[in-house]
PDB file of C-alpha atoms in Angstrom:
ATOM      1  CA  UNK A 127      25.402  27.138  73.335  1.00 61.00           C
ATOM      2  CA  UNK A 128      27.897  27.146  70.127  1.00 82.00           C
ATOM      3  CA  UNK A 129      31.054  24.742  70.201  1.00 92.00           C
ATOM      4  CA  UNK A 130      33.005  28.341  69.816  1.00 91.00           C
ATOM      5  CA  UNK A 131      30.871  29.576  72.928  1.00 89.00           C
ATOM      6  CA  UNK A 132      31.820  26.544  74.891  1.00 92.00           C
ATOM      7  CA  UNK A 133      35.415  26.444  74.319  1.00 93.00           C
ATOM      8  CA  UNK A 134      35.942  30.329  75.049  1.00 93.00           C
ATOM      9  CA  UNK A 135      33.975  30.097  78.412  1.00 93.00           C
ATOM     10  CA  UNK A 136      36.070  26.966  79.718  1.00 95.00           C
ATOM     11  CA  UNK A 137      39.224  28.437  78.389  1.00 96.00           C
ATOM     12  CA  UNK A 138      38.031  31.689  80.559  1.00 95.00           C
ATOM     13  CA  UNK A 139      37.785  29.239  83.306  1.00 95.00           C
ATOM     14  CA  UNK A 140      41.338  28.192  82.456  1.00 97.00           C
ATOM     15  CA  UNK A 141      42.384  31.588  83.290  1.00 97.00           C
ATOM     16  CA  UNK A 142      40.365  32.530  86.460  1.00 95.00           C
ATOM     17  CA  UNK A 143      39.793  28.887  88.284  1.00 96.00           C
ATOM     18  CA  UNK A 144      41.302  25.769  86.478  1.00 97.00           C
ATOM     19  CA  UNK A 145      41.377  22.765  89.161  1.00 98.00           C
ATOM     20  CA  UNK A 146      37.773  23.836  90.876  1.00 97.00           C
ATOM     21  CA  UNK A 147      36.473  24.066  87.124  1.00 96.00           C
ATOM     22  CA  UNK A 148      37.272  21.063  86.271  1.00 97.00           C
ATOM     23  CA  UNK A 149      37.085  19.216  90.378  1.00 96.00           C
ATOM     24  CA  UNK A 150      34.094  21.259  91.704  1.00 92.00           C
ATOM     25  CA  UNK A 151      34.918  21.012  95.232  1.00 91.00           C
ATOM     26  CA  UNK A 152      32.748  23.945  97.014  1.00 90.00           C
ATOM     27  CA  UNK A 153      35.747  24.060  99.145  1.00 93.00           C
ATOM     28  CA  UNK A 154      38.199  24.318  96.702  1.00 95.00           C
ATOM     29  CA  UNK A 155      37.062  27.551  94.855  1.00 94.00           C
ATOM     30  CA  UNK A 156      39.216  30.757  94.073  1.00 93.00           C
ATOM     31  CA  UNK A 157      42.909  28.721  93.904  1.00 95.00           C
ATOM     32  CA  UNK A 158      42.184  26.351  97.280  1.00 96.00           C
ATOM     33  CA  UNK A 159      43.442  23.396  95.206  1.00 98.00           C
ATOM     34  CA  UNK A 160      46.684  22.207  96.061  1.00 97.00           C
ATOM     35  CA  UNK A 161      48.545  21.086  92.828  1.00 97.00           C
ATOM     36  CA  UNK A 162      49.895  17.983  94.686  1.00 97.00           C
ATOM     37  CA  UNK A 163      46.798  17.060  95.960  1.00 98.00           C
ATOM     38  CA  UNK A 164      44.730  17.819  92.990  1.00 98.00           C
ATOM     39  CA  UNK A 165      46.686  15.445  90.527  1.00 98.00           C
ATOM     40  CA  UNK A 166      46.936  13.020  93.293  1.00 98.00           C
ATOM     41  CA  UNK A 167      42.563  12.867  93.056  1.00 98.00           C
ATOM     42  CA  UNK A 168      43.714  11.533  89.429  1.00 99.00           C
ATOM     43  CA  UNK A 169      45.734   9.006  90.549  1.00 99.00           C
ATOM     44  CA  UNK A 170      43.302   7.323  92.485  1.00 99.00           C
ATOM     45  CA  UNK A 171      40.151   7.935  90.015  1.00 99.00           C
ATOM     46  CA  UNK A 172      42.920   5.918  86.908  1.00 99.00           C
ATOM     47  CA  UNK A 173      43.669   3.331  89.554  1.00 99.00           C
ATOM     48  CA  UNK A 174      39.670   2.531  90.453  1.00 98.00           C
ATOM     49  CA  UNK A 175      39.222   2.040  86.858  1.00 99.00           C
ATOM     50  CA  UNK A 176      42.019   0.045  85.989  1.00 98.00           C
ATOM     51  CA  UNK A 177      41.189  -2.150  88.892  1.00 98.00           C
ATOM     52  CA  UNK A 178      37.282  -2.099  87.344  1.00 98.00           C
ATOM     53  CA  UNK A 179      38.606  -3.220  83.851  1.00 98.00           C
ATOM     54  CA  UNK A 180      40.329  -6.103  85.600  1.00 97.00           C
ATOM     55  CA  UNK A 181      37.221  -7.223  87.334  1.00 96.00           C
ATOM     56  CA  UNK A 182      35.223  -6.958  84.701  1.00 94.00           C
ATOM     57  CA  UNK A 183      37.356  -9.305  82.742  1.00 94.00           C
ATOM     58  CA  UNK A 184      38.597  -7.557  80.265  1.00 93.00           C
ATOM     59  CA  UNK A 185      41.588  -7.407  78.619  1.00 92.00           C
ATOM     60  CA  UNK A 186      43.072  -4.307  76.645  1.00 94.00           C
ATOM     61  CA  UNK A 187      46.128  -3.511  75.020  1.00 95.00           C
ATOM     62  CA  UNK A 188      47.736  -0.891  76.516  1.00 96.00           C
ATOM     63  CA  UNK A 189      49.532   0.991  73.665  1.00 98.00           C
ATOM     64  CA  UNK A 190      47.173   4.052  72.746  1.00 99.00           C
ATOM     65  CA  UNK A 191      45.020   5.725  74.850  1.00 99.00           C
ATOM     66  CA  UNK A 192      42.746   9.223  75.051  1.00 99.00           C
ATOM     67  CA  UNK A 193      41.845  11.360  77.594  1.00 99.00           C
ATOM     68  CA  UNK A 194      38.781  13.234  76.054  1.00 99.00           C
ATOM     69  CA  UNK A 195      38.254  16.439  77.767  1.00 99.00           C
ATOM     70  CA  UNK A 196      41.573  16.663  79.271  1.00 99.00           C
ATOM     71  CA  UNK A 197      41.516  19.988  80.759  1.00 98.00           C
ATOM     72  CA  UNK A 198      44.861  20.205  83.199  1.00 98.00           C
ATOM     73  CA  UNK A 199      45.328  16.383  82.745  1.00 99.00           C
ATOM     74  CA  UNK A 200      44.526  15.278  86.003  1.00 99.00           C
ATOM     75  CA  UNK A 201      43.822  11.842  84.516  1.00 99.00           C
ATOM     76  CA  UNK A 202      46.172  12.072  81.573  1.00 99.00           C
ATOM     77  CA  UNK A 203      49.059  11.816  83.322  1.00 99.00           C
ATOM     78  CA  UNK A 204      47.946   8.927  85.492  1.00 99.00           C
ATOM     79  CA  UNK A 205      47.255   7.144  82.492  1.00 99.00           C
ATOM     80  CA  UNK A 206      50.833   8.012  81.365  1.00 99.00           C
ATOM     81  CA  UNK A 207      51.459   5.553  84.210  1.00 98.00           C
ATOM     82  CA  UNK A 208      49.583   2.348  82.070  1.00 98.00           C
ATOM     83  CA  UNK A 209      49.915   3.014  78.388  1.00 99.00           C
ATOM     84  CA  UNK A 210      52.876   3.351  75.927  1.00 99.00           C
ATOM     85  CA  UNK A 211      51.071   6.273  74.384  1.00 99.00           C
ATOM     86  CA  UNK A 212      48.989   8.756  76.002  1.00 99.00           C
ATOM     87  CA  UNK A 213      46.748  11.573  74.233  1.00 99.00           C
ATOM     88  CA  UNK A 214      45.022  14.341  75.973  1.00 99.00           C
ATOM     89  CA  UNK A 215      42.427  16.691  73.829  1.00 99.00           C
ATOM     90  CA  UNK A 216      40.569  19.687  75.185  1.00 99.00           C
ATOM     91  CA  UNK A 217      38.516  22.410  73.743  1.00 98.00           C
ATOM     92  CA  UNK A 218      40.402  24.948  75.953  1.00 98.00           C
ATOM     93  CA  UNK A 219      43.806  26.878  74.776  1.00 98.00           C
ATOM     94  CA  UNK A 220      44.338  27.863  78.529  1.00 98.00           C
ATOM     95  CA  UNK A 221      43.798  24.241  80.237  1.00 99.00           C
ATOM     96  CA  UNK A 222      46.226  22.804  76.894  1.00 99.00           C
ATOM     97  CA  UNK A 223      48.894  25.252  78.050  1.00 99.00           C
ATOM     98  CA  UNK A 224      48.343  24.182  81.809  1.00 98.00           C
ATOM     99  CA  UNK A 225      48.384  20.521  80.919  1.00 99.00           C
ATOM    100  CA  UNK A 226      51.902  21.289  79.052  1.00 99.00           C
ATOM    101  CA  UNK A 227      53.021  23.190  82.156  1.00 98.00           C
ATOM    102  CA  UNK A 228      52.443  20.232  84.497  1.00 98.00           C
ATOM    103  CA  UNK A 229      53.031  17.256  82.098  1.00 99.00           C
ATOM    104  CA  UNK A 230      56.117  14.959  83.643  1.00 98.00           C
ATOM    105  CA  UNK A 231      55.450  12.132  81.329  1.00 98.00           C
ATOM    106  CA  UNK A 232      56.593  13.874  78.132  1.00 98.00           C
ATOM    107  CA  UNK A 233      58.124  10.600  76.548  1.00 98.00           C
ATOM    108  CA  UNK A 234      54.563   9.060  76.248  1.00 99.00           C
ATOM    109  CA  UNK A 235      52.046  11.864  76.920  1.00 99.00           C
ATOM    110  CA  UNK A 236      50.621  14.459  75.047  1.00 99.00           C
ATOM    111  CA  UNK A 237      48.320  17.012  74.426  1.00 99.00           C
ATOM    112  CA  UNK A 238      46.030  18.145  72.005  1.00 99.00           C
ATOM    113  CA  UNK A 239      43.609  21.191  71.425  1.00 99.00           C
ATOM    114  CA  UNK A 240      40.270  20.626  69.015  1.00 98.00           C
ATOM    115  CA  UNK A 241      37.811  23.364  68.819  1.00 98.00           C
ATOM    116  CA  UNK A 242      35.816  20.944  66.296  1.00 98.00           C
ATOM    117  CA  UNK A 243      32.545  19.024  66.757  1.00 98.00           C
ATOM    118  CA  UNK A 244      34.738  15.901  65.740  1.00 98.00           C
ATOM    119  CA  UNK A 245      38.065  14.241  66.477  1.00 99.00           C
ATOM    120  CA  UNK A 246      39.272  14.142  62.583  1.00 98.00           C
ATOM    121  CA  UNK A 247      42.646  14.972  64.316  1.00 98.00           C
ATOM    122  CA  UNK A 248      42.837  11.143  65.272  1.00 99.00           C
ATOM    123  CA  UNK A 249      42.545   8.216  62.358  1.00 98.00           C
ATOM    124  CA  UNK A 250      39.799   5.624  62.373  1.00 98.00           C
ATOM    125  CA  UNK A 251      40.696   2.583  65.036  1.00 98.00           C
ATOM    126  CA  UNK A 252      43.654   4.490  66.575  1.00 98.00           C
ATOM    127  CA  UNK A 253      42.718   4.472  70.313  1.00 99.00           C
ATOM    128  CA  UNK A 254      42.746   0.990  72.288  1.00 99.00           C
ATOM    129  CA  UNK A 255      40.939   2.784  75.629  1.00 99.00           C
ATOM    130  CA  UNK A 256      39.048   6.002  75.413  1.00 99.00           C
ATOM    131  CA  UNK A 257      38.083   7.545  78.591  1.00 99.00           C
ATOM    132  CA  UNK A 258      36.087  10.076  79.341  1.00 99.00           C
ATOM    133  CA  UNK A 259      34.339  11.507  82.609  1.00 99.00           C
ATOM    134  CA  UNK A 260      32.769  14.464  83.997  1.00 98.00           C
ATOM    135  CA  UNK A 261      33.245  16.072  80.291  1.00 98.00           C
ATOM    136  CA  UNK A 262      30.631  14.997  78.496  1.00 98.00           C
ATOM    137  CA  UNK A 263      28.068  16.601  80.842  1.00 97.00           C
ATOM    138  CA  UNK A 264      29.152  19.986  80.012  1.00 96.00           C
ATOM    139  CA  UNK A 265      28.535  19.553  76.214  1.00 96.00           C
ATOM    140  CA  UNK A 266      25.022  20.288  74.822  1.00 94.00           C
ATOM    141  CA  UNK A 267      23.475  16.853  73.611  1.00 96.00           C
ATOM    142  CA  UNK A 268      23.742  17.591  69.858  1.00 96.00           C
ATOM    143  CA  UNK A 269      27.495  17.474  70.033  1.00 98.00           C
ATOM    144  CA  UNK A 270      28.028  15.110  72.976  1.00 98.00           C
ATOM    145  CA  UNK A 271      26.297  12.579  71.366  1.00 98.00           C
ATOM    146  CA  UNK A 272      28.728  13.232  67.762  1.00 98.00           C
ATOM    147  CA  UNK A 273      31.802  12.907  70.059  1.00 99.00           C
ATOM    148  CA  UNK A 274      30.380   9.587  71.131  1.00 99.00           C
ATOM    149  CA  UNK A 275      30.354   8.443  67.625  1.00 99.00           C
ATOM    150  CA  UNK A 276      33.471   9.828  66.751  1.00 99.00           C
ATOM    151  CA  UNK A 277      35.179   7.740  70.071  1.00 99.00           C
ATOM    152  CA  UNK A 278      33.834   4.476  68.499  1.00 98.00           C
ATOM    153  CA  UNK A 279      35.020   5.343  65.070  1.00 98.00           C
ATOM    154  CA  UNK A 280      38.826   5.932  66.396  1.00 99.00           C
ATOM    155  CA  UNK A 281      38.305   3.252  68.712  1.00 98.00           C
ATOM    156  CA  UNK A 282      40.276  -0.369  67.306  1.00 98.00           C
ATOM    157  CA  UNK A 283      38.065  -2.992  66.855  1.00 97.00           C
ATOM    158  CA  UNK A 284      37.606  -4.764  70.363  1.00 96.00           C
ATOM    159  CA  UNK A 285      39.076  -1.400  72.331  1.00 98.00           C
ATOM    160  CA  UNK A 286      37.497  -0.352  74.988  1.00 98.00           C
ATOM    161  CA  UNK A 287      35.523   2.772  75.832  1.00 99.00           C
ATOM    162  CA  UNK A 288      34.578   4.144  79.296  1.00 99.00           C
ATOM    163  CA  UNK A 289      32.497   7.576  79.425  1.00 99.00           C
ATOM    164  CA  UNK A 290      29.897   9.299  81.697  1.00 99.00           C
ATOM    165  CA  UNK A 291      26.957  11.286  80.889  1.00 98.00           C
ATOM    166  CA  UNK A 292      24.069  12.073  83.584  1.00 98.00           C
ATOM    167  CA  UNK A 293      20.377  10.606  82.433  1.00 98.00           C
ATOM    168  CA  UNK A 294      18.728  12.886  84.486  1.00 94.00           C
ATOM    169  CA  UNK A 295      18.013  15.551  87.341  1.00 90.00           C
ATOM    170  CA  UNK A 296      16.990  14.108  90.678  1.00 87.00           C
ATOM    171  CA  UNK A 297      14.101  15.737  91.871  1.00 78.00           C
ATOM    172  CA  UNK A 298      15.685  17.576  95.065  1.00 63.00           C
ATOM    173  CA  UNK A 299      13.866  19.411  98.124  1.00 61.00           C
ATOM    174  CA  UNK A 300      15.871  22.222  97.846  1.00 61.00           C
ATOM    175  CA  UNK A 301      13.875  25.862  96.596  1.00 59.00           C
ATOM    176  CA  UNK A 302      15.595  26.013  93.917  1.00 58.00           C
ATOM    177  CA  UNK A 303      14.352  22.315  92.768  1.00 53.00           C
ATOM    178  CA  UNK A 304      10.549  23.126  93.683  1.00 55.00           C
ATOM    179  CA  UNK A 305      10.843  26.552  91.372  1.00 55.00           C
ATOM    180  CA  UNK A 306      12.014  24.286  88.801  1.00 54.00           C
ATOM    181  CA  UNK A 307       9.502  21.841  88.982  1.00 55.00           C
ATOM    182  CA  UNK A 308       7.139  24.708  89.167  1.00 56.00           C
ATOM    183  CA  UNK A 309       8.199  26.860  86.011  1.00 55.00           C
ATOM    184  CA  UNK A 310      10.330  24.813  83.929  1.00 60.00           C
ATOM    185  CA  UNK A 311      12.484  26.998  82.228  1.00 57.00           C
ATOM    186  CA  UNK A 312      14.748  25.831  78.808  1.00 60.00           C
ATOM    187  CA  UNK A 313      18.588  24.821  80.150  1.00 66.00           C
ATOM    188  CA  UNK A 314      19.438  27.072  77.225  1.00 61.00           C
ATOM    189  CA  UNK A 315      17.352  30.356  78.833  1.00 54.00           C
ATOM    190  CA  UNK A 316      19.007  29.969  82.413  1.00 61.00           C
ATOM    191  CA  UNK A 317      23.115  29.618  81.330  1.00 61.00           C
ATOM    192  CA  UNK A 318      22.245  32.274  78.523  1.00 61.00           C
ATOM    193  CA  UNK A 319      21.420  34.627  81.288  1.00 64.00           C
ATOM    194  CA  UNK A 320      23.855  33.488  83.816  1.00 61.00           C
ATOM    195  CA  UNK A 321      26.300  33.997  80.992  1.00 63.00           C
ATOM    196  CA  UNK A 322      25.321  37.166  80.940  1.00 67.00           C
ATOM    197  CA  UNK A 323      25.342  37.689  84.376  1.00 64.00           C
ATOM    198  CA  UNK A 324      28.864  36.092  85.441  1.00 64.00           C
ATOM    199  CA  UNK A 325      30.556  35.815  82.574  1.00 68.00           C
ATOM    200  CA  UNK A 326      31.145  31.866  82.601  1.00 84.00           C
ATOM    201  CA  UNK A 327      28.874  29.185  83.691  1.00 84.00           C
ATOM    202  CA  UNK A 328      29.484  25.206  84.447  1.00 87.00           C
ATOM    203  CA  UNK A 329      26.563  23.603  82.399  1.00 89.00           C
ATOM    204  CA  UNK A 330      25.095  20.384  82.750  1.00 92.00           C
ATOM    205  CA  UNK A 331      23.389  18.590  80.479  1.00 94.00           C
ATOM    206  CA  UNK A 332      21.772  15.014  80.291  1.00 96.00           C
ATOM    207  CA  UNK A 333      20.542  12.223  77.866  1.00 98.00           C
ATOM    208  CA  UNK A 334      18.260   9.893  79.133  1.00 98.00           C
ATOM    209  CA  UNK A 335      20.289   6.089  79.072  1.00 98.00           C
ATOM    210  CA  UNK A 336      18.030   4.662  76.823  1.00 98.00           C
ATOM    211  CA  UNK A 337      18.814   7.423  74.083  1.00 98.00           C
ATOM    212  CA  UNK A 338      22.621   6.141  74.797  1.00 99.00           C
ATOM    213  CA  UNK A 339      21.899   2.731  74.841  1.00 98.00           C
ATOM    214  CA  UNK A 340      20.235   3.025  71.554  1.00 98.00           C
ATOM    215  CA  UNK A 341      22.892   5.432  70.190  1.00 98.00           C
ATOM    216  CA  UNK A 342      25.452   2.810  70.881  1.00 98.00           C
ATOM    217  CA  UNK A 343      23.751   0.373  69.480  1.00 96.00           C
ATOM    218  CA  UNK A 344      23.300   2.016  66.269  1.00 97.00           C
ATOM    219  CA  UNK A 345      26.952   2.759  66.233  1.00 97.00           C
ATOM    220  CA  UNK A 346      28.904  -0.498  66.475  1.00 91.00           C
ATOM    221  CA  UNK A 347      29.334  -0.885  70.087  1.00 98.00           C
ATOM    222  CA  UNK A 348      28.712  -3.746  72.870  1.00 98.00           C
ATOM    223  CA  UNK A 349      27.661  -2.307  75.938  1.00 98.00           C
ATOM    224  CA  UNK A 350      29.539  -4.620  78.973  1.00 98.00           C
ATOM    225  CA  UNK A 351      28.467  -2.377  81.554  1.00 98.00           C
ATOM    226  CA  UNK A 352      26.354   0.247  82.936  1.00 98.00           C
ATOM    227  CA  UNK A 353      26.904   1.578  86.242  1.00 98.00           C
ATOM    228  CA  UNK A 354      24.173   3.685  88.103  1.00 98.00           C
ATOM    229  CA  UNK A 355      25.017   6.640  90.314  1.00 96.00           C
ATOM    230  CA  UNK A 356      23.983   9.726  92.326  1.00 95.00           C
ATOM    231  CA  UNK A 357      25.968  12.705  91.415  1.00 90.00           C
ATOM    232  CA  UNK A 358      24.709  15.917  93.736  1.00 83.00           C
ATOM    233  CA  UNK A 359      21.536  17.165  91.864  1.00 89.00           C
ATOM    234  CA  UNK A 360      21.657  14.073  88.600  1.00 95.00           C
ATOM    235  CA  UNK A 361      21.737  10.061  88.497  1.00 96.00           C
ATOM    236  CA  UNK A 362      24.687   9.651  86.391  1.00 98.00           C
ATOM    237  CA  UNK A 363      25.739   6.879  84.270  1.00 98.00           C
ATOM    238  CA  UNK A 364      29.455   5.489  83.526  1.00 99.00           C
ATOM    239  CA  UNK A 365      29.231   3.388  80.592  1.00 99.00           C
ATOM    240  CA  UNK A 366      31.519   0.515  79.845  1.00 99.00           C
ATOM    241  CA  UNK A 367      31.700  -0.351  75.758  1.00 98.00           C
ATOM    242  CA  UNK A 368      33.704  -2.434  73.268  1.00 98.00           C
ATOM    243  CA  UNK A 369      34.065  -1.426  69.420  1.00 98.00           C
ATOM    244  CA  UNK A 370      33.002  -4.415  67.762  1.00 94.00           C
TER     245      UNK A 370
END
């Protein structure tokens, strides 16, 4: 999929389904979020990492930070709650607009739309946090893996970066899974068709955690953390980095 494919089928999703797009709650499809509740989710997720960050031991300034892959800004404006200056970006003209529409922290948080495989909107070592998660898993590799770059190239010198990208697919012992490990067909072929089909499509994509690891490492970065989890169908990783 092209970056201009991607951002017209989640700004689609904007338009039909914005909170289960971006929370997938089976429960929560066709409008069953609760705008309350659904920022709420936010709240807690920004607390859980703050709290992480402190028991980690590290210490950030807490002027500048970005939400990459804001979409509504669930998480943006929780982190309007710890930062003098909050930036949210998104690929998506609809999930900007909604972000606008429920934005309460408009002395210190904004938003931002970039349709571009880089963040030349931002200056080099801008950004003391970055954080970014259940985002990058929708991006095809080739550009995931240039936004990565581009967070440590905005990121100041010692700022810290928190992202999550699944390494894999778990097996699974569902039909589905055993057809797949049967007849492995290209990621590309099936959300091409389902495209086709219903008109948008959630991908998910993966890099194995060594290909991170080593991308990081080729890019400036100190990896403090790596934490290992099962995500429905993928192990997923949450990576914990300082710009050096």
């Amino acid at each position: 999929m092209y970056l201009k494919d991607l951002g017209k089928n989640w700004d689609r999703l904007g338009k039909e389904d914005p909170f289960w797009a971006i929370a997938t709650d089976p429960k929560k499809r066709n409008g069953g979020w609760d705008v309350e509740e659904f920022f709420k989710t936010g709240v807690k997720e920004i607390a859980d990492i703050m709290q992480y960050i402190d028991k980690i031991h590290i210490n950030i300034k807490k002027r500048k930070v970005l939400d990459f892959g804001c979409g509504a800004g669930r998480l943006t404006q929780a982190l309007a709650q710890y930062f003098d200056e909050v930036v949210g970006v998104d690929i998506s003209p609809s999930m900007i607009s909604l972000a606008n529409e429920y934005n309460v922290h408009k002395n210190n948080c904004e938003y931002r739309l970039n349709t571009a495989s880089d963040l030349k909107l931002f200056n080099d070592n801008y950004f003391d946090f970055i954080y970014s998660n259940i985002v990058l898993q929708h991006i095809p590799p080739k550009y995931s893996e240039k936004y990565i770059k581009e967070f440590l190239r905005i990121l100041v010198p010692g700022g810290l970066l928190i992202f999550q990208l699944p390494s894999k697919r778990l097996p699974g012992k569902s039909i589905k899974a055993l057809l797949r490990r049967i007849v492995p067909i290209p990621n590309s072929w099936v959300y091409m068709c389902k495209r086709k089909i219903f008109g948008t499509v959630i991908e998910m994509h993966c890099i194995e955690q060594k290909d991170i690891l080593n991308l990081l490492k080729n890019n400036n970065a100190v990896v403090i953390d790596v934490v290992n989890y099962n995500a429905a169908e993928f192990l997923s990783c949450r990576y914990c980095v300082a710009k050096k």
